[in-house]
Amino acid sequence: MASFIGLRKAQGAQIGFVPTMGALHQGHISLIQAARKDSDIVVCSIFVNPTQFNDPSDLLKYPRTIEKDMAMLLQQGCDVLFYPDVSEMYTEQKAEKWDFGFLGSTLEAASRPGHYDGVATIVERLFKAVNPHRAYFGQKDYQQCMVVQSMIEQKQLPVELVICPTLREPNGLAMSSRNVRLSAAEREASALIYQVLQQISQQKFITPIAEVVEAAKNKLAQLPDSRIDYLVVVNARDLSPVNNWDDAPALVALAAVYVGEVRLIDNMLIS
Ligand code: AMP
């Protein structure tokens, strides 16, 4: 991987990189298309990273559809698939320890201990192998984008992070590899997550944040067989708490909800 990219870079090629865990859907494909526009060589990686799963059964149940993924990548004109084995990425299956400050302890980090250590460890290793000019990540995983940006700055890596918009099902549900684990009825009902995020955004500067979030939680609680992990409005830059709509130049509403056993996340920027 590294020698191929080294050769093409020496010839002046621009390299765009899309890291994924496979089970590709249109959300991933939108990242490939964004990379395609900016790059001479588009590299996609598929690697289900064991160190970012805090729940072993979630790792076991993670969908793996490599044949279908390869067909989709070929169809999209992706140039290179990097599909390493776990033993190629880890001699010892352990994440390095990282310090992301508040980002590394709030929301997803609080609910999934060690998750971002795993993410940062693998993303840095993938960046070292692929050495891209630009890496494309989805806003769907908003906190992950902030963590990767911090990792790039801490390690002073010459990679530009490009954050791409969240692709949604026609009913508004954010596309996710985990959606295949939802029943048809759950998939339909889960559109409520997007609706409450929209409801929050539409109330900005009209109703106090605390009231808006309370009303949104009540509405989301109507989702059958579900449990809200968090639903918050915070500072979009560092995810620190806010009390008022004008406490920061940009806010973000973030939600994590269990529907049955499936954990879904979504977010909406409020600027
Ligand atoms: P994953 O395979 O879930 O690790 O996701 C790989 C990349 O695709 C990450 O940067 C995700 O944020 C991004 N992604 C996942 N779902 C979506 C979506 N619905 N829209 C846009 N990007 C997405």
PDB file of C-alpha atoms and ligand atoms in Angstrom:
ATOM      1  CA  MET A   1       0.000   0.000   0.000  1.00  0.00           C
ATOM      2  CA  ALA A   2       2.634   2.497   1.130  1.00  0.00           C
ATOM      3  CA  SER A   3       4.974   1.848  -1.803  1.00  0.00           C
ATOM      4  CA  PHE A   4       2.188   2.104  -4.406  1.00  0.00           C
ATOM      5  CA  ILE A   5       1.019   5.427  -2.960  1.00  0.00           C
ATOM      6  CA  GLY A   6       4.620   6.648  -2.629  1.00  0.00           C
ATOM      7  CA  LEU A   7       5.144   5.998  -6.333  1.00  0.00           C
ATOM      8  CA  ARG A   8       1.942   7.736  -7.416  1.00  0.00           C
ATOM      9  CA  LYS A   9       2.571  10.698  -5.098  1.00  0.00           C
ATOM     10  CA  ALA A  10       6.035  11.124  -6.598  1.00  0.00           C
ATOM     11  CA  GLN A  11       4.279  11.440  -9.983  1.00  0.00           C
ATOM     12  CA  GLY A  12       2.107  14.205  -8.525  1.00  0.00           C
ATOM     13  CA  ALA A  13      -1.097  12.261  -7.816  1.00  0.00           C
ATOM     14  CA  GLN A  14      -3.543  13.614  -5.242  1.00  0.00           C
ATOM     15  CA  ILE A  15      -4.642  10.875  -2.838  1.00  0.00           C
ATOM     16  CA  GLY A  16      -8.101  10.776  -1.241  1.00  0.00           C
ATOM     17  CA  PHE A  17      -8.832   8.231   1.479  1.00  0.00           C
ATOM     18  CA  VAL A  18     -12.119   6.873   2.856  1.00  0.00           C
ATOM     19  CA  PRO A  19     -11.700   4.643   5.919  1.00  0.00           C
ATOM     20  CA  THR A  20     -14.671   2.340   6.617  1.00  0.00           C
ATOM     21  CA  MET A  21     -15.632  -0.818   8.437  1.00  0.00           C
ATOM     22  CA  GLY A  22     -17.416  -2.177   5.371  1.00  0.00           C
ATOM     23  CA  ALA A  23     -21.071  -3.203   4.976  1.00  0.00           C
ATOM     24  CA  LEU A  24     -21.093  -0.259   2.619  1.00  0.00           C
ATOM     25  CA  HIS A  25     -24.199   1.819   1.980  1.00  0.00           C
ATOM     26  CA  GLN A  26     -24.955   5.062   0.158  1.00  0.00           C
ATOM     27  CA  GLY A  27     -23.501   7.076   3.062  1.00  0.00           C
ATOM     28  CA  HIS A  28     -20.085   5.492   2.476  1.00  0.00           C
ATOM     29  CA  ILE A  29     -20.523   5.866  -1.273  1.00  0.00           C
ATOM     30  CA  SER A  30     -21.118   9.620  -0.865  1.00  0.00           C
ATOM     31  CA  LEU A  31     -17.675   9.829   0.776  1.00  0.00           C
ATOM     32  CA  ILE A  32     -16.129   7.875  -2.130  1.00  0.00           C
ATOM     33  CA  GLN A  33     -17.803  10.307  -4.548  1.00  0.00           C
ATOM     34  CA  ALA A  34     -16.522  13.341  -2.619  1.00  0.00           C
ATOM     35  CA  ALA A  35     -13.003  11.851  -2.685  1.00  0.00           C
ATOM     36  CA  ARG A  36     -13.387  11.043  -6.407  1.00  0.00           C
ATOM     37  CA  LYS A  37     -14.047  14.727  -7.166  1.00  0.00           C
ATOM     38  CA  ASP A  38     -10.872  15.923  -5.398  1.00  0.00           C
ATOM     39  CA  SER A  39      -8.402  13.110  -6.089  1.00  0.00           C
ATOM     40  CA  ASP A  40      -6.433  11.234  -8.739  1.00  0.00           C
ATOM     41  CA  ILE A  41      -6.338   8.102  -6.611  1.00  0.00           C
ATOM     42  CA  VAL A  42      -9.206   7.138  -4.303  1.00  0.00           C
ATOM     43  CA  VAL A  43      -8.361   4.610  -1.601  1.00  0.00           C
ATOM     44  CA  CYS A  44     -11.032   2.957   0.536  1.00  0.00           C
ATOM     45  CA  SER A  45     -10.160   0.792   3.508  1.00  0.00           C
ATOM     46  CA  ILE A  46     -12.397  -1.871   4.963  1.00  0.00           C
ATOM     47  CA  PHE A  47     -11.327  -2.930   8.414  1.00  0.00           C
ATOM     48  CA  VAL A  48     -13.603  -3.916  11.276  1.00  0.00           C
ATOM     49  CA  ASN A  49     -11.391  -2.556  14.011  1.00  0.00           C
ATOM     50  CA  PRO A  50     -11.617  -4.825  17.072  1.00  0.00           C
ATOM     51  CA  THR A  51     -10.132  -2.289  19.514  1.00  0.00           C
ATOM     52  CA  GLN A  52     -12.921   0.258  19.070  1.00  0.00           C
ATOM     53  CA  PHE A  53     -15.678  -2.150  20.121  1.00  0.00           C
ATOM     54  CA  ASN A  54     -16.301  -1.966  23.846  1.00  0.00           C
ATOM     55  CA  ASP A  55     -19.077  -4.555  23.490  1.00  0.00           C
ATOM     56  CA  PRO A  56     -17.755  -7.934  22.202  1.00  0.00           C
ATOM     57  CA  SER A  57     -21.199  -8.999  20.961  1.00  0.00           C
ATOM     58  CA  ASP A  58     -21.428  -5.792  18.881  1.00  0.00           C
ATOM     59  CA  LEU A  59     -18.132  -6.776  17.212  1.00  0.00           C
ATOM     60  CA  LEU A  60     -19.386 -10.329  16.585  1.00  0.00           C
ATOM     61  CA  LYS A  61     -22.649  -9.083  15.105  1.00  0.00           C
ATOM     62  CA  TYR A  62     -21.031  -6.412  12.951  1.00  0.00           C
ATOM     63  CA  PRO A  63     -22.204  -7.083   9.353  1.00  0.00           C
ATOM     64  CA  ARG A  64     -19.531  -8.246   6.904  1.00  0.00           C
ATOM     65  CA  THR A  65     -20.397  -8.095   3.191  1.00  0.00           C
ATOM     66  CA  ILE A  66     -17.025  -7.935   1.446  1.00  0.00           C
ATOM     67  CA  GLU A  67     -18.130  -9.290  -1.975  1.00  0.00           C
ATOM     68  CA  LYS A  68     -20.972  -6.769  -2.227  1.00  0.00           C
ATOM     69  CA  ASP A  69     -18.689  -3.993  -0.920  1.00  0.00           C
ATOM     70  CA  MET A  70     -16.074  -4.734  -3.610  1.00  0.00           C
ATOM     71  CA  ALA A  71     -18.725  -4.624  -6.337  1.00  0.00           C
ATOM     72  CA  MET A  72     -19.967  -1.244  -5.066  1.00  0.00           C
ATOM     73  CA  LEU A  73     -16.428   0.182  -4.900  1.00  0.00           C
ATOM     74  CA  LEU A  74     -15.653  -0.994  -8.443  1.00  0.00           C
ATOM     75  CA  GLN A  75     -18.865   0.549  -9.693  1.00  0.00           C
ATOM     76  CA  GLN A  76     -17.993   3.868  -8.040  1.00  0.00           C
ATOM     77  CA  GLY A  77     -14.545   3.981  -9.633  1.00  0.00           C
ATOM     78  CA  CYS A  78     -12.655   3.551  -6.373  1.00  0.00           C
ATOM     79  CA  ASP A  79      -9.023   2.848  -7.358  1.00  0.00           C
ATOM     80  CA  VAL A  80      -7.688   0.937  -4.385  1.00  0.00           C
ATOM     81  CA  LEU A  81      -9.263  -1.193  -1.683  1.00  0.00           C
ATOM     82  CA  PHE A  82      -7.084  -1.624   1.390  1.00  0.00           C
ATOM     83  CA  TYR A  83      -8.436  -4.698   3.193  1.00  0.00           C
ATOM     84  CA  PRO A  84      -5.889  -5.686   5.817  1.00  0.00           C
ATOM     85  CA  ASP A  85      -6.074  -8.546   8.224  1.00  0.00           C
ATOM     86  CA  VAL A  86      -6.248  -7.825  11.966  1.00  0.00           C
ATOM     87  CA  SER A  87      -2.722  -9.256  12.349  1.00  0.00           C
ATOM     88  CA  GLU A  88      -1.400  -6.738   9.801  1.00  0.00           C
ATOM     89  CA  MET A  89      -2.701  -3.791  11.823  1.00  0.00           C
ATOM     90  CA  TYR A  90      -2.007  -5.131  15.332  1.00  0.00           C
ATOM     91  CA  THR A  91       0.814  -7.225  16.725  1.00  0.00           C
ATOM     92  CA  GLU A  92      -0.969  -7.035  20.059  1.00  0.00           C
ATOM     93  CA  GLN A  93      -4.724  -6.393  19.862  1.00  0.00           C
ATOM     94  CA  LYS A  94      -4.636  -3.287  22.027  1.00  0.00           C
ATOM     95  CA  ALA A  95      -5.383   0.397  21.468  1.00  0.00           C
ATOM     96  CA  GLU A  96      -2.866   3.087  22.392  1.00  0.00           C
ATOM     97  CA  LYS A  97      -3.882   5.591  25.081  1.00  0.00           C
ATOM     98  CA  TRP A  98      -4.858   9.043  23.849  1.00  0.00           C
ATOM     99  CA  ASP A  99      -5.774  12.296  25.530  1.00  0.00           C
ATOM    100  CA  PHE A 100      -8.632  14.103  23.845  1.00  0.00           C
ATOM    101  CA  GLY A 101      -9.527  16.182  26.900  1.00  0.00           C
ATOM    102  CA  PHE A 102     -13.273  16.779  27.305  1.00  0.00           C
ATOM    103  CA  LEU A 103     -13.947  15.281  23.848  1.00  0.00           C
ATOM    104  CA  GLY A 104     -12.465  12.036  25.077  1.00  0.00           C
ATOM    105  CA  SER A 105     -14.719  11.768  28.107  1.00  0.00           C
ATOM    106  CA  THR A 106     -18.160  13.037  27.046  1.00  0.00           C
ATOM    107  CA  LEU A 107     -21.134  11.456  25.208  1.00  0.00           C
ATOM    108  CA  GLU A 108     -19.894   8.569  22.989  1.00  0.00           C
ATOM    109  CA  ALA A 109     -16.670   8.386  24.990  1.00  0.00           C
ATOM    110  CA  ALA A 110     -18.613   8.131  28.258  1.00  0.00           C
ATOM    111  CA  SER A 111     -20.953   5.459  26.888  1.00  0.00           C
ATOM    112  CA  ARG A 112     -18.268   3.493  25.087  1.00  0.00           C
ATOM    113  CA  PRO A 113     -15.116   3.434  27.244  1.00  0.00           C
ATOM    114  CA  GLY A 114     -11.941   3.079  25.176  1.00  0.00           C
ATOM    115  CA  HIS A 115     -13.819   3.564  21.907  1.00  0.00           C
ATOM    116  CA  TYR A 116     -11.887   6.637  20.742  1.00  0.00           C
ATOM    117  CA  ASP A 117      -8.538   5.171  21.814  1.00  0.00           C
ATOM    118  CA  GLY A 118      -9.359   2.360  19.374  1.00  0.00           C
ATOM    119  CA  VAL A 119     -10.528   4.750  16.662  1.00  0.00           C
ATOM    120  CA  ALA A 120      -7.495   7.042  16.940  1.00  0.00           C
ATOM    121  CA  THR A 121      -5.082   4.097  17.034  1.00  0.00           C
ATOM    122  CA  ILE A 122      -6.435   2.520  13.860  1.00  0.00           C
ATOM    123  CA  VAL A 123      -6.959   5.793  11.979  1.00  0.00           C
ATOM    124  CA  GLU A 124      -3.362   6.825  12.654  1.00  0.00           C
ATOM    125  CA  ARG A 125      -2.115   3.410  11.439  1.00  0.00           C
ATOM    126  CA  LEU A 126      -4.311   3.599   8.338  1.00  0.00           C
ATOM    127  CA  PHE A 127      -3.074   7.151   7.641  1.00  0.00           C
ATOM    128  CA  LYS A 128       0.528   5.900   7.930  1.00  0.00           C
ATOM    129  CA  ALA A 129      -0.163   3.119   5.413  1.00  0.00           C
ATOM    130  CA  VAL A 130      -2.150   5.206   2.936  1.00  0.00           C
ATOM    131  CA  ASN A 131      -0.511   8.595   3.531  1.00  0.00           C
ATOM    132  CA  PRO A 132      -3.354  10.532   1.841  1.00  0.00           C
ATOM    133  CA  HIS A 133      -3.627  14.248   1.138  1.00  0.00           C
ATOM    134  CA  ARG A 134      -7.236  14.226   2.296  1.00  0.00           C
ATOM    135  CA  ALA A 135      -9.355  11.859   4.399  1.00  0.00           C
ATOM    136  CA  TYR A 136     -13.154  11.846   4.159  1.00  0.00           C
ATOM    137  CA  PHE A 137     -15.302  11.243   7.227  1.00  0.00           C
ATOM    138  CA  GLY A 138     -19.054  11.454   7.738  1.00  0.00           C
ATOM    139  CA  GLN A 139     -20.701  14.080   9.928  1.00  0.00           C
ATOM    140  CA  LYS A 140     -22.944  11.217  11.063  1.00  0.00           C
ATOM    141  CA  ASP A 141     -20.135  10.365  13.519  1.00  0.00           C
ATOM    142  CA  TYR A 142     -19.715  13.964  14.627  1.00  0.00           C
ATOM    143  CA  GLN A 143     -17.661  13.350  17.755  1.00  0.00           C
ATOM    144  CA  GLN A 144     -15.416  10.969  15.793  1.00  0.00           C
ATOM    145  CA  CYS A 145     -14.684  13.799  13.343  1.00  0.00           C
ATOM    146  CA  MET A 146     -13.646  16.052  16.253  1.00  0.00           C
ATOM    147  CA  VAL A 147     -11.461  13.296  17.700  1.00  0.00           C
ATOM    148  CA  VAL A 148      -9.766  12.591  14.349  1.00  0.00           C
ATOM    149  CA  GLN A 149      -9.121  16.336  13.890  1.00  0.00           C
ATOM    150  CA  SER A 150      -7.522  16.440  17.334  1.00  0.00           C
ATOM    151  CA  MET A 151      -5.443  13.328  16.533  1.00  0.00           C
ATOM    152  CA  ILE A 152      -4.216  14.943  13.283  1.00  0.00           C
ATOM    153  CA  GLU A 153      -3.204  18.071  15.212  1.00  0.00           C
ATOM    154  CA  GLN A 154      -1.552  16.180  18.082  1.00  0.00           C
ATOM    155  CA  LYS A 155       0.510  14.052  15.683  1.00  0.00           C
ATOM    156  CA  GLN A 156       0.946  16.910  13.192  1.00  0.00           C
ATOM    157  CA  LEU A 157      -0.063  14.646  10.318  1.00  0.00           C
ATOM    158  CA  PRO A 158      -0.114  16.193   6.827  1.00  0.00           C
ATOM    159  CA  VAL A 159      -3.716  15.088   6.220  1.00  0.00           C
ATOM    160  CA  GLU A 160      -6.715  17.339   5.623  1.00  0.00           C
ATOM    161  CA  LEU A 161      -9.938  16.122   7.242  1.00  0.00           C
ATOM    162  CA  VAL A 162     -12.980  16.588   4.990  1.00  0.00           C
ATOM    163  CA  ILE A 163     -16.313  16.251   6.815  1.00  0.00           C
ATOM    164  CA  CYS A 164     -19.175  15.141   4.526  1.00  0.00           C
ATOM    165  CA  PRO A 165     -22.933  15.497   5.180  1.00  0.00           C
ATOM    166  CA  THR A 166     -25.015  12.650   6.629  1.00  0.00           C
ATOM    167  CA  LEU A 167     -26.923  10.611   4.061  1.00  0.00           C
ATOM    168  CA  ARG A 168     -30.400   9.554   5.140  1.00  0.00           C
ATOM    169  CA  GLU A 169     -33.061   7.002   4.257  1.00  0.00           C
ATOM    170  CA  PRO A 170     -36.121   8.538   2.563  1.00  0.00           C
ATOM    171  CA  ASN A 171     -37.816   8.689   5.999  1.00  0.00           C
ATOM    172  CA  GLY A 172     -34.900  10.660   7.489  1.00  0.00           C
ATOM    173  CA  LEU A 173     -33.161   7.851   9.405  1.00  0.00           C
ATOM    174  CA  ALA A 174     -29.384   8.309   9.120  1.00  0.00           C
ATOM    175  CA  MET A 175     -27.919   5.505   7.013  1.00  0.00           C
ATOM    176  CA  SER A 176     -25.800   3.137   9.059  1.00  0.00           C
ATOM    177  CA  SER A 177     -24.364  -0.351   8.656  1.00  0.00           C
ATOM    178  CA  ARG A 178     -26.236  -1.191  11.870  1.00  0.00           C
ATOM    179  CA  ASN A 179     -29.638  -0.416  10.285  1.00  0.00           C
ATOM    180  CA  VAL A 180     -29.720  -3.919   8.752  1.00  0.00           C
ATOM    181  CA  ARG A 181     -30.147  -5.228  12.297  1.00  0.00           C
ATOM    182  CA  LEU A 182     -33.422  -3.284  12.691  1.00  0.00           C
ATOM    183  CA  SER A 183     -36.765  -4.856  11.788  1.00  0.00           C
ATOM    184  CA  ALA A 184     -38.775  -3.102   9.062  1.00  0.00           C
ATOM    185  CA  ALA A 185     -41.050  -1.638  11.757  1.00  0.00           C
ATOM    186  CA  GLU A 186     -38.087  -0.427  13.870  1.00  0.00           C
ATOM    187  CA  ARG A 187     -36.495   1.139  10.803  1.00  0.00           C
ATOM    188  CA  GLU A 188     -39.681   3.062  10.091  1.00  0.00           C
ATOM    189  CA  ALA A 189     -40.181   4.137  13.714  1.00  0.00           C
ATOM    190  CA  SER A 190     -36.523   5.221  14.093  1.00  0.00           C
ATOM    191  CA  ALA A 191     -37.173   8.138  11.748  1.00  0.00           C
ATOM    192  CA  LEU A 192     -38.351   9.810  14.952  1.00  0.00           C
ATOM    193  CA  ILE A 193     -34.708  10.440  15.895  1.00  0.00           C
ATOM    194  CA  TYR A 194     -34.253  12.730  12.896  1.00  0.00           C
ATOM    195  CA  GLN A 195     -37.636  14.357  13.535  1.00  0.00           C
ATOM    196  CA  VAL A 196     -36.735  15.335  17.106  1.00  0.00           C
ATOM    197  CA  LEU A 197     -33.373  16.728  15.954  1.00  0.00           C
ATOM    198  CA  GLN A 198     -35.235  18.840  13.406  1.00  0.00           C
ATOM    199  CA  GLN A 199     -37.714  19.898  16.076  1.00  0.00           C
ATOM    200  CA  ILE A 200     -34.824  21.035  18.297  1.00  0.00           C
ATOM    201  CA  SER A 201     -33.222  22.972  15.457  1.00  0.00           C
ATOM    202  CA  GLN A 202     -36.509  24.693  14.549  1.00  0.00           C
ATOM    203  CA  GLN A 203     -36.941  25.957  18.115  1.00  0.00           C
ATOM    204  CA  LYS A 204     -33.585  27.747  18.272  1.00  0.00           C
ATOM    205  CA  PHE A 205     -33.883  31.199  19.830  1.00  0.00           C
ATOM    206  CA  ILE A 206     -37.638  30.583  20.281  1.00  0.00           C
ATOM    207  CA  THR A 207     -37.771  28.289  23.321  1.00  0.00           C
ATOM    208  CA  PRO A 208     -35.069  27.853  26.024  1.00  0.00           C
ATOM    209  CA  ILE A 209     -32.693  24.956  25.282  1.00  0.00           C
ATOM    210  CA  ALA A 210     -33.577  23.018  28.429  1.00  0.00           C
ATOM    211  CA  GLU A 211     -37.289  23.064  27.537  1.00  0.00           C
ATOM    212  CA  VAL A 212     -36.664  22.096  23.932  1.00  0.00           C
ATOM    213  CA  VAL A 213     -34.468  19.168  24.940  1.00  0.00           C
ATOM    214  CA  GLU A 214     -37.013  18.022  27.532  1.00  0.00           C
ATOM    215  CA  ALA A 215     -39.825  18.077  24.933  1.00  0.00           C
ATOM    216  CA  ALA A 216     -37.599  16.236  22.433  1.00  0.00           C
ATOM    217  CA  LYS A 217     -36.794  13.532  25.004  1.00  0.00           C
ATOM    218  CA  ASN A 218     -40.498  13.061  25.732  1.00  0.00           C
ATOM    219  CA  LYS A 219     -41.228  12.678  22.044  1.00  0.00           C
ATOM    220  CA  LEU A 220     -38.313  10.275  21.511  1.00  0.00           C
ATOM    221  CA  ALA A 221     -39.465   8.167  24.468  1.00  0.00           C
ATOM    222  CA  GLN A 222     -42.483   7.219  22.320  1.00  0.00           C
ATOM    223  CA  LEU A 223     -40.192   5.131  20.099  1.00  0.00           C
ATOM    224  CA  PRO A 224     -41.233   1.511  20.885  1.00  0.00           C
ATOM    225  CA  ASP A 225     -38.726  -0.756  22.676  1.00  0.00           C
ATOM    226  CA  SER A 226     -36.158   2.039  22.886  1.00  0.00           C
ATOM    227  CA  ARG A 227     -33.896   3.689  25.450  1.00  0.00           C
ATOM    228  CA  ILE A 228     -32.331   7.122  25.115  1.00  0.00           C
ATOM    229  CA  ASP A 229     -28.616   7.058  25.909  1.00  0.00           C
ATOM    230  CA  TYR A 230     -28.242  10.832  25.471  1.00  0.00           C
ATOM    231  CA  LEU A 231     -29.945  13.730  23.741  1.00  0.00           C
ATOM    232  CA  VAL A 232     -28.138  17.038  24.178  1.00  0.00           C
ATOM    233  CA  VAL A 233     -27.468  20.423  22.633  1.00  0.00           C
ATOM    234  CA  VAL A 234     -23.811  21.407  23.092  1.00  0.00           C
ATOM    235  CA  ASN A 235     -21.064  23.642  21.730  1.00  0.00           C
ATOM    236  CA  ALA A 236     -20.312  22.345  18.208  1.00  0.00           C
ATOM    237  CA  ARG A 237     -16.586  23.049  18.511  1.00  0.00           C
ATOM    238  CA  ASP A 238     -15.676  21.124  21.654  1.00  0.00           C
ATOM    239  CA  LEU A 239     -18.983  19.519  22.748  1.00  0.00           C
ATOM    240  CA  SER A 240     -18.910  21.494  26.009  1.00  0.00           C
ATOM    241  CA  PRO A 241     -22.285  22.174  27.656  1.00  0.00           C
ATOM    242  CA  VAL A 242     -24.298  25.305  26.843  1.00  0.00           C
ATOM    243  CA  ASN A 243     -27.314  26.858  28.533  1.00  0.00           C
ATOM    244  CA  ASN A 244     -28.437  29.361  25.909  1.00  0.00           C
ATOM    245  CA  TRP A 245     -28.699  29.436  22.135  1.00  0.00           C
ATOM    246  CA  ASP A 246     -26.114  32.225  21.877  1.00  0.00           C
ATOM    247  CA  ASP A 247     -23.544  30.632  24.216  1.00  0.00           C
ATOM    248  CA  ALA A 248     -21.439  29.557  21.204  1.00  0.00           C
ATOM    249  CA  PRO A 249     -21.250  30.513  17.507  1.00  0.00           C
ATOM    250  CA  ALA A 250     -22.390  27.019  16.503  1.00  0.00           C
ATOM    251  CA  LEU A 251     -24.254  24.369  18.435  1.00  0.00           C
ATOM    252  CA  VAL A 252     -24.897  20.733  17.668  1.00  0.00           C
ATOM    253  CA  ALA A 253     -27.760  18.497  18.782  1.00  0.00           C
ATOM    254  CA  LEU A 254     -26.533  14.932  19.324  1.00  0.00           C
ATOM    255  CA  ALA A 255     -28.541  11.806  20.035  1.00  0.00           C
ATOM    256  CA  ALA A 256     -27.770   8.181  20.853  1.00  0.00           C
ATOM    257  CA  VAL A 257     -30.698   5.793  21.184  1.00  0.00           C
ATOM    258  CA  TYR A 258     -30.998   2.052  21.633  1.00  0.00           C
ATOM    259  CA  VAL A 259     -33.751   0.633  19.439  1.00  0.00           C
ATOM    260  CA  GLY A 260     -34.105  -2.929  20.610  1.00  0.00           C
ATOM    261  CA  GLU A 261     -30.454  -3.958  20.914  1.00  0.00           C
ATOM    262  CA  VAL A 262     -29.208  -1.662  18.171  1.00  0.00           C
ATOM    263  CA  ARG A 263     -27.509   1.582  19.169  1.00  0.00           C
ATOM    264  CA  LEU A 264     -28.224   4.407  16.734  1.00  0.00           C
ATOM    265  CA  ILE A 265     -26.581   7.838  16.689  1.00  0.00           C
ATOM    266  CA  ASP A 266     -27.426  11.004  14.801  1.00  0.00           C
ATOM    267  CA  ASN A 267     -26.818  14.731  15.041  1.00  0.00           C
ATOM    268  CA  MET A 268     -27.726  18.082  13.573  1.00  0.00           C
ATOM    269  CA  LEU A 269     -25.667  21.247  13.422  1.00  0.00           C
ATOM    270  CA  ILE A 270     -27.443  24.392  14.627  1.00  0.00           C
ATOM    271  CA  SER A 271     -25.602  27.499  13.500  1.00  0.00           C
TER     272      SER A 271
HETATM  273  P1  AMP B   1     -18.148   3.119   9.392  1.00  0.00           P
HETATM  274  O1  AMP B   1     -18.020   2.091   8.327  1.00  0.00           O
HETATM  275  O2  AMP B   1     -19.456   3.082  10.125  1.00  0.00           O
HETATM  276  O3  AMP B   1     -16.959   3.203  10.293  1.00  0.00           O
HETATM  277  O4  AMP B   1     -18.197   4.508   8.629  1.00  0.00           O
HETATM  278  C1  AMP B   1     -17.155   4.880   7.757  1.00  0.00           C
HETATM  279  C2  AMP B   1     -17.318   6.337   7.416  1.00  0.00           C
HETATM  280  O5  AMP B   1     -18.574   6.533   6.778  1.00  0.00           O
HETATM  281  C3  AMP B   1     -17.307   7.241   8.655  1.00  0.00           C
HETATM  282  O6  AMP B   1     -16.574   8.412   8.361  1.00  0.00           O
HETATM  283  C4  AMP B   1     -18.757   7.526   8.864  1.00  0.00           C
HETATM  284  O7  AMP B   1     -18.995   8.758   9.512  1.00  0.00           O
HETATM  285  C5  AMP B   1     -19.252   7.578   7.424  1.00  0.00           C
HETATM  286  N1  AMP B   1     -20.690   7.384   7.395  1.00  0.00           N
HETATM  287  C6  AMP B   1     -21.402   6.409   7.999  1.00  0.00           C
HETATM  288  N2  AMP B   1     -22.720   6.584   7.789  1.00  0.00           N
HETATM  289  C7  AMP B   1     -22.843   7.694   7.034  1.00  0.00           C
HETATM  290  C8  AMP B   1     -23.947   8.410   6.484  1.00  0.00           C
HETATM  291  N3  AMP B   1     -25.206   8.018   6.708  1.00  0.00           N
HETATM  292  N4  AMP B   1     -23.703   9.527   5.759  1.00  0.00           N
HETATM  293  C9  AMP B   1     -22.430   9.942   5.559  1.00  0.00           C
HETATM  294  N5  AMP B   1     -21.341   9.319   6.033  1.00  0.00           N
HETATM  295  C10 AMP B   1     -21.545   8.212   6.768  1.00  0.00           C
END
